[in-house]
Amino acid sequence: MAPQASGFIPPHGNYQELLSHQKAEIVYDLTYRFCQRFLKKGDRTIDQMIQAARSGKQNIVEGSMASGTSKEMEIKLMNVARASLEELLADYRDFLRVRDHVIWEKDSKEAQYVRKLGTRSNATYETYREFCETRPCEVVANIALCLIHQTNYLLDQQIRRLEKDFIREGGIRERMTRARLQQRNKTQ
């Protein structure tokens, strides 16, 4: 967490504790390994998928760090993270569709199992490693779809909360004005 000056900059930057970041990190780790394992070297999709996964994770980090002084930037970066993960979701769906593989239904027993794994506290890639490194491409791609859906859900909730917080508390300019007025009132 970034240090808090006494005044108008709130605590910020503790992205490691955000469930959205934890899930996005799993998605990145899985995607990196998926691309190495199942896509042919030279396939441009490799770079696209890895960069989309990385962007999803890194924009959460950047948004969290920027949140102390710019709620607008935090909201924008969380939306960029969400958009990057949606792009990655489409890549995995395309991978499955063009190879005539099945995309698991939301309530299939397989998808429910992956969701259940995701409820473990402190889940990391290690939680999924056995499945991702021993199962065929269609299973791993479907695991990725489930994890991306979970991450997107968390980001959607986070963005809604950020919007409500902004409406309730304002941004840095409002906090600066309040702090300045409070200081004036103290000295008078």
Short mmCIF file of C-alpha atoms in Angstrom, two decimals:
data_model
loop_
_atom_site.label_atom_id
_atom_site.label_comp_id
_atom_site.label_asym_id
_atom_site.label_seq_id
_atom_site.Cartn_x
_atom_site.Cartn_y
_atom_site.Cartn_z
CA MET A 1 0.00 0.00 0.00
CA ALA A 2 1.24 3.48 -0.80
CA PRO A 3 1.96 5.64 2.23
CA GLN A 4 -0.85 7.95 3.24
CA ALA A 5 -0.04 11.56 3.87
CA SER A 6 -2.19 13.10 6.53
CA GLY A 7 -4.81 14.82 4.48
CA PHE A 8 -6.68 14.14 1.33
CA ILE A 9 -4.91 11.20 -0.37
CA PRO A 10 -6.64 8.00 0.76
CA PRO A 11 -4.90 4.66 1.23
CA HIS A 12 -4.40 3.01 -2.14
CA GLY A 13 -2.36 0.52 -4.15
CA ASN A 14 -3.09 -2.65 -2.23
CA TYR A 15 -3.92 -4.52 -5.44
CA GLN A 16 -2.52 -7.85 -4.20
CA GLU A 17 -5.56 -8.18 -1.95
CA LEU A 18 -8.07 -7.57 -4.76
CA LEU A 19 -9.76 -10.80 -5.83
CA SER A 20 -9.94 -9.40 -9.35
CA HIS A 21 -6.14 -9.11 -9.43
CA GLN A 22 -5.64 -12.58 -7.96
CA LYS A 23 -7.90 -14.12 -10.61
CA ALA A 24 -6.35 -12.02 -13.39
CA GLU A 25 -2.92 -13.30 -12.36
CA ILE A 26 -4.16 -16.89 -12.63
CA VAL A 27 -5.60 -16.09 -16.07
CA TYR A 28 -2.26 -14.64 -17.17
CA ASP A 29 -0.25 -17.62 -15.87
CA LEU A 30 -2.66 -20.10 -17.48
CA THR A 31 -2.71 -18.20 -20.78
CA TYR A 32 1.07 -18.00 -20.99
CA ARG A 33 1.37 -21.75 -20.48
CA PHE A 34 -1.60 -22.51 -22.76
CA CYS A 35 -0.01 -20.60 -25.62
CA GLN A 36 3.36 -22.31 -25.13
CA ARG A 37 1.74 -25.73 -25.01
CA PHE A 38 -1.01 -25.60 -27.62
CA LEU A 39 -0.19 -22.92 -30.19
CA LYS A 40 2.52 -23.22 -32.83
CA LYS A 41 5.55 -20.96 -32.62
CA GLY A 42 5.10 -18.03 -34.98
CA ASP A 43 1.31 -17.95 -34.51
CA ARG A 44 0.44 -14.27 -33.98
CA THR A 45 -2.36 -15.34 -31.67
CA ILE A 46 0.26 -16.18 -29.04
CA ASP A 47 1.32 -12.55 -28.64
CA GLN A 48 -2.28 -11.33 -28.81
CA MET A 49 -3.51 -13.70 -26.11
CA ILE A 50 -0.56 -13.20 -23.77
CA GLN A 51 -0.76 -9.41 -24.14
CA ALA A 52 -4.52 -9.39 -23.51
CA ALA A 53 -4.02 -11.50 -20.37
CA ARG A 54 -1.14 -9.29 -19.25
CA SER A 55 -3.14 -6.13 -19.91
CA GLY A 56 -6.00 -7.48 -17.82
CA LYS A 57 -3.69 -8.03 -14.87
CA GLN A 58 -1.45 -4.99 -15.23
CA ASN A 59 -4.27 -2.47 -15.66
CA ILE A 60 -5.68 -3.60 -12.31
CA VAL A 61 -2.26 -2.91 -10.78
CA GLU A 62 -1.96 0.50 -12.44
CA GLY A 63 -5.54 1.49 -11.61
CA SER A 64 -5.06 0.54 -7.98
CA MET A 65 -1.87 2.57 -7.74
CA ALA A 66 -3.46 5.60 -9.45
CA SER A 67 -6.56 5.49 -7.25
CA GLY A 68 -5.15 7.70 -4.53
CA THR A 69 -5.06 10.76 -6.75
CA SER A 70 -7.34 9.89 -9.66
CA LYS A 71 -10.57 7.98 -9.26
CA GLU A 72 -11.26 8.73 -12.91
CA MET A 73 -8.02 7.00 -13.93
CA GLU A 74 -8.76 4.06 -11.64
CA ILE A 75 -12.18 3.55 -13.22
CA LYS A 76 -10.75 3.90 -16.74
CA LEU A 77 -7.97 1.39 -16.08
CA MET A 78 -10.34 -1.14 -14.51
CA ASN A 79 -12.46 -0.81 -17.66
CA VAL A 80 -9.35 -1.37 -19.81
CA ALA A 81 -8.58 -4.49 -17.77
CA ARG A 82 -12.16 -5.67 -18.29
CA ALA A 83 -11.98 -5.00 -22.05
CA SER A 84 -8.66 -6.84 -22.37
CA LEU A 85 -10.06 -9.88 -20.62
CA GLU A 86 -13.14 -9.80 -22.85
CA GLU A 87 -10.81 -9.84 -25.86
CA LEU A 88 -9.00 -12.83 -24.37
CA LEU A 89 -12.33 -14.56 -23.76
CA ALA A 90 -13.14 -14.18 -27.47
CA ASP A 91 -9.71 -15.66 -28.38
CA TYR A 92 -10.36 -18.76 -26.28
CA ARG A 93 -13.87 -19.11 -27.74
CA ASP A 94 -12.42 -18.77 -31.25
CA PHE A 95 -9.78 -21.40 -30.43
CA LEU A 96 -12.49 -23.87 -29.39
CA ARG A 97 -14.96 -23.00 -32.17
CA VAL A 98 -12.57 -23.27 -35.13
CA ARG A 99 -11.31 -26.62 -33.86
CA ASP A 100 -14.87 -27.91 -33.39
CA HIS A 101 -14.42 -28.31 -29.64
CA VAL A 102 -17.29 -27.93 -27.19
CA ILE A 103 -17.61 -24.82 -25.07
CA TRP A 104 -18.84 -25.86 -21.64
CA GLU A 105 -22.27 -24.67 -20.61
CA LYS A 106 -22.24 -22.33 -17.62
CA ASP A 107 -23.90 -24.92 -15.40
CA SER A 108 -22.10 -28.01 -16.70
CA LYS A 109 -20.50 -30.21 -14.04
CA GLU A 110 -17.07 -29.27 -15.41
CA ALA A 111 -17.71 -25.53 -15.16
CA GLN A 112 -19.17 -25.94 -11.69
CA TYR A 113 -16.04 -27.84 -10.63
CA VAL A 114 -13.78 -25.04 -11.89
CA ARG A 115 -15.94 -22.44 -10.11
CA LYS A 116 -15.72 -24.47 -6.91
CA LEU A 117 -11.91 -24.56 -7.18
CA GLY A 118 -12.02 -20.78 -7.50
CA THR A 119 -13.72 -20.38 -4.13
CA ARG A 120 -10.61 -21.57 -2.28
CA SER A 121 -8.96 -18.77 -0.38
CA ASN A 122 -5.64 -17.67 -1.80
CA ALA A 123 -6.17 -19.55 -5.07
CA THR A 124 -3.22 -19.27 -7.46
CA TYR A 125 -2.21 -20.97 -10.67
CA GLU A 126 -1.07 -23.87 -8.49
CA THR A 127 -4.74 -24.53 -7.70
CA TYR A 128 -5.26 -25.34 -11.40
CA ARG A 129 -1.79 -26.53 -12.47
CA GLU A 130 -2.56 -30.25 -12.44
CA PHE A 131 -5.55 -29.77 -14.74
CA CYS A 132 -3.92 -27.20 -17.01
CA GLU A 133 -0.74 -29.16 -17.56
CA THR A 134 -2.19 -32.65 -18.00
CA ARG A 135 -5.52 -32.16 -19.81
CA PRO A 136 -6.11 -31.69 -23.54
CA CYS A 137 -6.39 -28.24 -25.11
CA GLU A 138 -10.20 -28.13 -25.08
CA VAL A 139 -10.32 -28.73 -21.32
CA VAL A 140 -7.66 -26.13 -20.59
CA ALA A 141 -9.33 -23.56 -22.86
CA ASN A 142 -12.64 -24.15 -21.09
CA ILE A 143 -10.95 -23.75 -17.69
CA ALA A 144 -9.60 -20.44 -18.97
CA LEU A 145 -13.10 -19.38 -20.06
CA CYS A 146 -14.44 -20.11 -16.58
CA LEU A 147 -11.64 -18.16 -14.91
CA ILE A 148 -12.04 -15.19 -17.24
CA HIS A 149 -15.78 -15.12 -16.55
CA GLN A 150 -15.04 -15.10 -12.81
CA THR A 151 -12.51 -12.29 -13.20
CA ASN A 152 -14.86 -10.26 -15.38
CA TYR A 153 -17.63 -10.67 -12.82
CA LEU A 154 -15.31 -9.39 -10.09
CA LEU A 155 -14.22 -6.44 -12.24
CA ASP A 156 -17.85 -5.58 -13.04
CA GLN A 157 -18.61 -5.51 -9.30
CA GLN A 158 -15.49 -3.47 -8.61
CA ILE A 159 -16.31 -0.90 -11.30
CA ARG A 160 -19.86 -0.49 -9.96
CA ARG A 161 -18.47 0.04 -6.46
CA LEU A 162 -15.93 2.59 -7.74
CA GLU A 163 -18.74 4.47 -9.46
CA LYS A 164 -20.81 4.58 -6.25
CA ASP A 165 -17.77 5.62 -4.21
CA PHE A 166 -17.00 8.43 -6.63
CA ILE A 167 -20.57 9.73 -6.50
CA ARG A 168 -20.53 9.59 -2.69
CA GLU A 169 -17.01 10.91 -2.00
CA GLY A 170 -15.93 12.74 -5.16
CA GLY A 171 -12.44 12.83 -6.53
CA ILE A 172 -9.17 14.40 -5.49
CA ARG A 173 -10.30 17.96 -6.18
CA GLU A 174 -13.26 17.58 -3.81
CA ARG A 175 -11.05 15.98 -1.16
CA MET A 176 -8.45 18.73 -1.57
CA THR A 177 -11.11 21.41 -1.16
CA ARG A 178 -12.56 19.71 1.93
CA ALA A 179 -9.08 19.36 3.47
CA ARG A 180 -8.26 22.99 2.75
CA LEU A 181 -11.55 24.21 4.23
CA GLN A 182 -11.03 22.05 7.32
CA GLN A 183 -7.55 23.48 7.76
CA ARG A 184 -8.88 27.03 7.41
CA ASN A 185 -11.59 26.34 9.99
CA LYS A 186 -8.96 25.00 12.42
CA THR A 187 -6.80 28.10 12.14
CA GLN A 188 -9.68 30.55 12.55
#
